[in-house]
Coordinates of C-alpha atoms in Angstrom, one line a residue:
A1 CA -14.6 1.6 4.7
S2 CA -18.2 2.7 4.9
G3 CA -19.3 6.4 4.8
L4 CA -16.1 7.7 6.4
V5 CA -16.2 11.3 7.6
I6 CA -12.9 12.3 9.2
E7 CA -12.8 15.6 11.1
T8 CA -10.0 17.1 13.2
N9 CA -10.6 18.5 16.7
A10 CA -10.7 21.9 15.0
S11 CA -13.6 20.7 12.8
A12 CA -11.5 20.6 9.7
Q13 CA -13.0 17.9 7.4
L14 CA -10.4 15.6 5.9
L15 CA -12.6 12.9 4.3
R16 CA -16.3 13.3 3.3
D17 CA -18.5 10.2 2.9
V18 CA -15.8 7.9 1.5
S19 CA -17.0 4.3 1.0
C20 CA -14.7 1.8 -0.7
S21 CA -13.7 -1.9 -0.4
F22 CA -10.5 -3.7 -1.2
R23 CA -10.6 -7.5 -2.0
P24 CA -8.2 -10.4 -1.5
G25 CA -6.0 -11.1 -4.6
E26 CA -6.5 -7.6 -6.0
V27 CA -4.4 -4.4 -6.1
S28 CA -6.3 -1.0 -5.9
A29 CA -4.9 2.4 -7.0
V30 CA -5.8 5.4 -4.8
M31 CA -5.3 8.7 -6.5
G32 CA -6.1 12.4 -6.1
P33 CA -4.4 15.8 -5.9
S34 CA -2.6 17.1 -2.9
G35 CA -5.0 17.6 0.0
A36 CA -7.5 15.0 -1.3
G37 CA -7.0 12.8 1.8
K38 CA -5.2 9.8 0.3
T39 CA -2.8 9.4 3.3
T40 CA -5.6 10.2 5.7
L41 CA -7.7 7.4 4.2
F42 CA -4.8 4.9 4.7
R43 CA -4.4 6.2 8.3
A44 CA -8.1 5.6 8.9
L45 CA -8.1 2.2 7.3
S46 CA -5.2 1.2 9.6
Q47 CA -6.8 2.8 12.6
R48 CA -3.9 5.2 13.1
L49 CA -6.1 8.3 13.7
P50 CA -7.6 9.5 17.0
A51 CA -11.0 7.9 17.6
A52 CA -12.5 11.3 18.1
W53 CA -11.7 12.2 14.4
F54 CA -14.2 9.6 13.1
A55 CA -17.3 11.8 12.8
A56 CA -19.2 9.2 10.9
G57 CA -18.7 5.8 9.2
K58 CA -16.6 2.8 10.1
V59 CA -13.8 0.5 8.9
V60 CA -14.6 -3.2 8.8
S61 CA -12.8 -6.4 7.9
N62 CA -14.9 -9.4 7.0
G63 CA -17.9 -7.6 8.4
H64 CA -16.5 -6.7 11.8
A65 CA -15.3 -3.3 13.0
I66 CA -11.6 -3.3 13.7
S67 CA -9.2 -1.6 16.1
L68 CA -5.5 -0.7 15.7
K69 CA -4.6 -4.0 17.4
D70 CA -6.8 -5.9 15.0
F71 CA -5.2 -4.2 11.9
R72 CA -1.7 -5.0 13.2
S73 CA -2.7 -8.7 13.5
F74 CA -3.3 -9.0 9.7
G75 CA -2.2 -5.8 8.0
T76 CA 0.9 -3.6 7.4
V77 CA 1.7 -0.2 6.0
A78 CA 4.6 0.6 3.7
P79 CA 5.4 4.3 4.3
Q80 CA 6.5 6.9 1.7
G81 CA 10.2 6.8 1.0
D82 CA 12.9 4.3 1.7
V83 CA 14.2 3.9 5.3
L84 CA 17.1 1.5 4.8
Y85 CA 20.4 0.9 6.6
E86 CA 22.7 1.7 3.8
E87 CA 25.5 -0.7 4.8
L88 CA 23.1 -3.7 5.0
T89 CA 22.1 -5.8 2.0
P90 CA 18.5 -6.5 1.0
R91 CA 18.9 -10.0 2.4
E92 CA 20.2 -8.7 5.7
L93 CA 17.5 -6.0 5.9
L94 CA 14.7 -8.5 5.3
E95 CA 16.2 -11.0 7.8
L96 CA 16.4 -8.2 10.4
A97 CA 12.8 -7.3 9.8
A98 CA 11.7 -10.9 10.1
L99 CA 13.6 -11.4 13.4
M100 CA 12.2 -8.2 14.9
R101 CA 8.6 -8.9 13.9
G102 CA 8.5 -12.6 14.6
A103 CA 8.4 -13.8 11.0
S104 CA 10.1 -17.0 9.6
L105 CA 13.5 -16.5 8.1
E106 CA 12.4 -19.0 5.4
R107 CA 10.1 -16.3 4.1
V108 CA 13.0 -14.0 3.2
D109 CA 14.2 -16.0 0.2
T110 CA 10.6 -16.2 -1.1
V111 CA 10.1 -12.5 -0.9
L112 CA 13.5 -11.7 -2.5
K113 CA 12.7 -14.0 -5.4
S114 CA 9.2 -12.6 -5.8
L115 CA 10.4 -9.0 -6.0
E116 CA 13.3 -10.0 -8.3
L117 CA 15.9 -8.9 -5.7
D118 CA 17.8 -12.2 -5.7
G119 CA 20.3 -10.7 -8.1
C120 CA 21.2 -7.9 -5.7
A121 CA 20.4 -9.7 -2.4
D122 CA 23.9 -9.5 -1.1
T123 CA 24.8 -6.0 -2.4
P124 CA 24.8 -3.1 0.1
A125 CA 21.7 -0.9 -0.1
S126 CA 23.9 2.1 -0.9
S127 CA 24.8 0.4 -4.2
I128 CA 21.5 -0.8 -5.5
S129 CA 19.2 1.1 -7.9
G130 CA 16.2 3.2 -7.0
G131 CA 13.8 0.5 -8.2
Q132 CA 15.6 -2.1 -6.1
R133 CA 15.4 0.1 -3.1
R134 CA 11.7 0.6 -3.4
R135 CA 11.2 -3.2 -3.8
T136 CA 13.4 -3.8 -0.7
S137 CA 11.2 -1.4 1.3
L138 CA 8.1 -3.3 0.2
G139 CA 9.9 -6.5 1.1
L140 CA 10.3 -5.3 4.7
E141 CA 6.5 -5.4 5.0
L142 CA 5.9 -8.5 2.9
V143 CA 8.3 -10.6 4.9
V144 CA 5.7 -10.8 7.7
S145 CA 3.1 -12.4 5.3
P146 CA 0.4 -9.8 5.8
A147 CA -3.2 -10.3 4.6
V148 CA -3.5 -6.6 3.8
L149 CA -0.8 -4.2 2.5
L150 CA -1.3 -0.5 2.3
A151 CA 1.5 1.1 0.3
D152 CA 1.9 4.9 0.4
E153 CA 3.4 6.0 -2.9
P154 CA 5.5 2.9 -3.7
T155 CA 6.4 4.2 -7.2
S156 CA 7.4 7.8 -6.3
G157 CA 10.8 8.7 -7.7
L158 CA 10.8 5.8 -10.2
D159 CA 10.8 6.1 -14.0
S160 CA 7.8 4.8 -15.9
V161 CA 9.4 1.4 -16.7
S162 CA 10.5 0.8 -13.1
A163 CA 7.1 1.9 -11.8
T164 CA 5.3 -0.4 -14.1
E165 CA 7.5 -3.4 -13.2
L166 CA 6.9 -2.8 -9.5
V167 CA 3.1 -2.6 -9.9
K168 CA 3.1 -5.8 -12.0
M169 CA 5.2 -7.6 -9.4
V170 CA 2.9 -6.5 -6.6
R171 CA -0.1 -7.6 -8.7
M172 CA 1.4 -11.1 -9.2
L173 CA 2.1 -11.4 -5.4
A174 CA -1.5 -10.3 -4.6
E175 CA -3.0 -12.8 -7.0
T176 CA -0.6 -15.7 -5.9
D177 CA -0.9 -15.1 -2.1
R178 CA -4.5 -13.8 -2.1
L179 CA -3.1 -10.5 -0.6
T180 CA -5.2 -7.4 -0.4
V181 CA -3.2 -4.4 -1.6
A182 CA -4.1 -0.7 -1.9
A183 CA -1.5 1.8 -3.1
V184 CA -1.4 5.6 -3.3
I185 CA 0.1 6.3 -6.7
H186 CA 0.9 9.6 -8.5
S187 CA 0.8 10.1 -12.3
P188 CA 1.1 6.5 -13.4
G189 CA 1.9 5.7 -17.0
P190 CA -0.8 3.8 -19.0
A191 CA 0.8 0.4 -18.5
A192 CA 1.1 0.9 -14.7
F193 CA -2.4 2.2 -14.4
A194 CA -3.9 -0.7 -16.3
A195 CA -2.1 -3.2 -14.0
F196 CA -4.4 -2.3 -11.1
H197 CA -7.7 -4.1 -10.5
D198 CA -9.6 -1.3 -8.9
F199 CA -9.5 2.5 -8.7
V200 CA -10.3 5.1 -6.0
L201 CA -10.2 8.7 -7.0
L202 CA -10.5 11.5 -4.4
Q203 CA -10.8 15.2 -5.0
T204 CA -9.5 18.1 -2.9
G205 CA -11.5 18.1 0.3
G206 CA -11.7 14.3 0.6
R207 CA -14.7 13.7 -1.5
P208 CA -14.8 10.5 -3.7
V209 CA -15.0 11.0 -7.5
Y210 CA -14.8 7.4 -8.6
V211 CA -14.7 4.1 -6.7
G212 CA -14.9 0.9 -8.7
D213 CA -13.4 -1.6 -11.2
M214 CA -10.6 -0.4 -13.4
A215 CA -12.4 -1.9 -16.4
N216 CA -15.2 0.7 -16.0
V217 CA -13.1 3.8 -15.6
E218 CA -13.0 4.9 -19.3
A219 CA -16.7 4.5 -19.8
Y220 CA -17.6 6.3 -16.6
F221 CA -15.5 9.4 -17.4
A222 CA -16.7 9.4 -21.0

């Protein structure tokens, strides 16, 4: 994203000169208080905002401006919360997602194993833990083998241990499959925060505070 300025039709500014990049094989954390424009940034990146709202800037992939159709061809968005059929198992849910989205059923077992869901793969969603539910929700997007995953609050509702485990699993998947991942995350523990490669911090009003490598965060704020 280069110099994004997002304004509604009522001239309310949601993002102000936000420039950031997300690279293959890396997981980036996007943080900020309520109203900072985190979800708006994801909607802009996935081209799910009205074209008239783009007051300035552009979103590019490999140097080329993209459309909603372009994004759908290589990317996916994992929304906030879990939307699962409670009577279906993680395996059945992933198989259904694969069939509906034209993905290979062979991918299902790979995703279940990568997200450590093989132990509960045949247990109804109503009987699995919160962490397993969040991983199942991510699996619904990963089953289509995307090149880009935007995850909106994947750790919300999880304890610090479960949140850290999830972030580390996603990092391993990103590094193994050269997947580009950006995730909105709230109040991560030190271990979860350190598991990200890059960090984007927005302040209220949609202005960027920090955009860069996680390794430089401490020195920058010092």
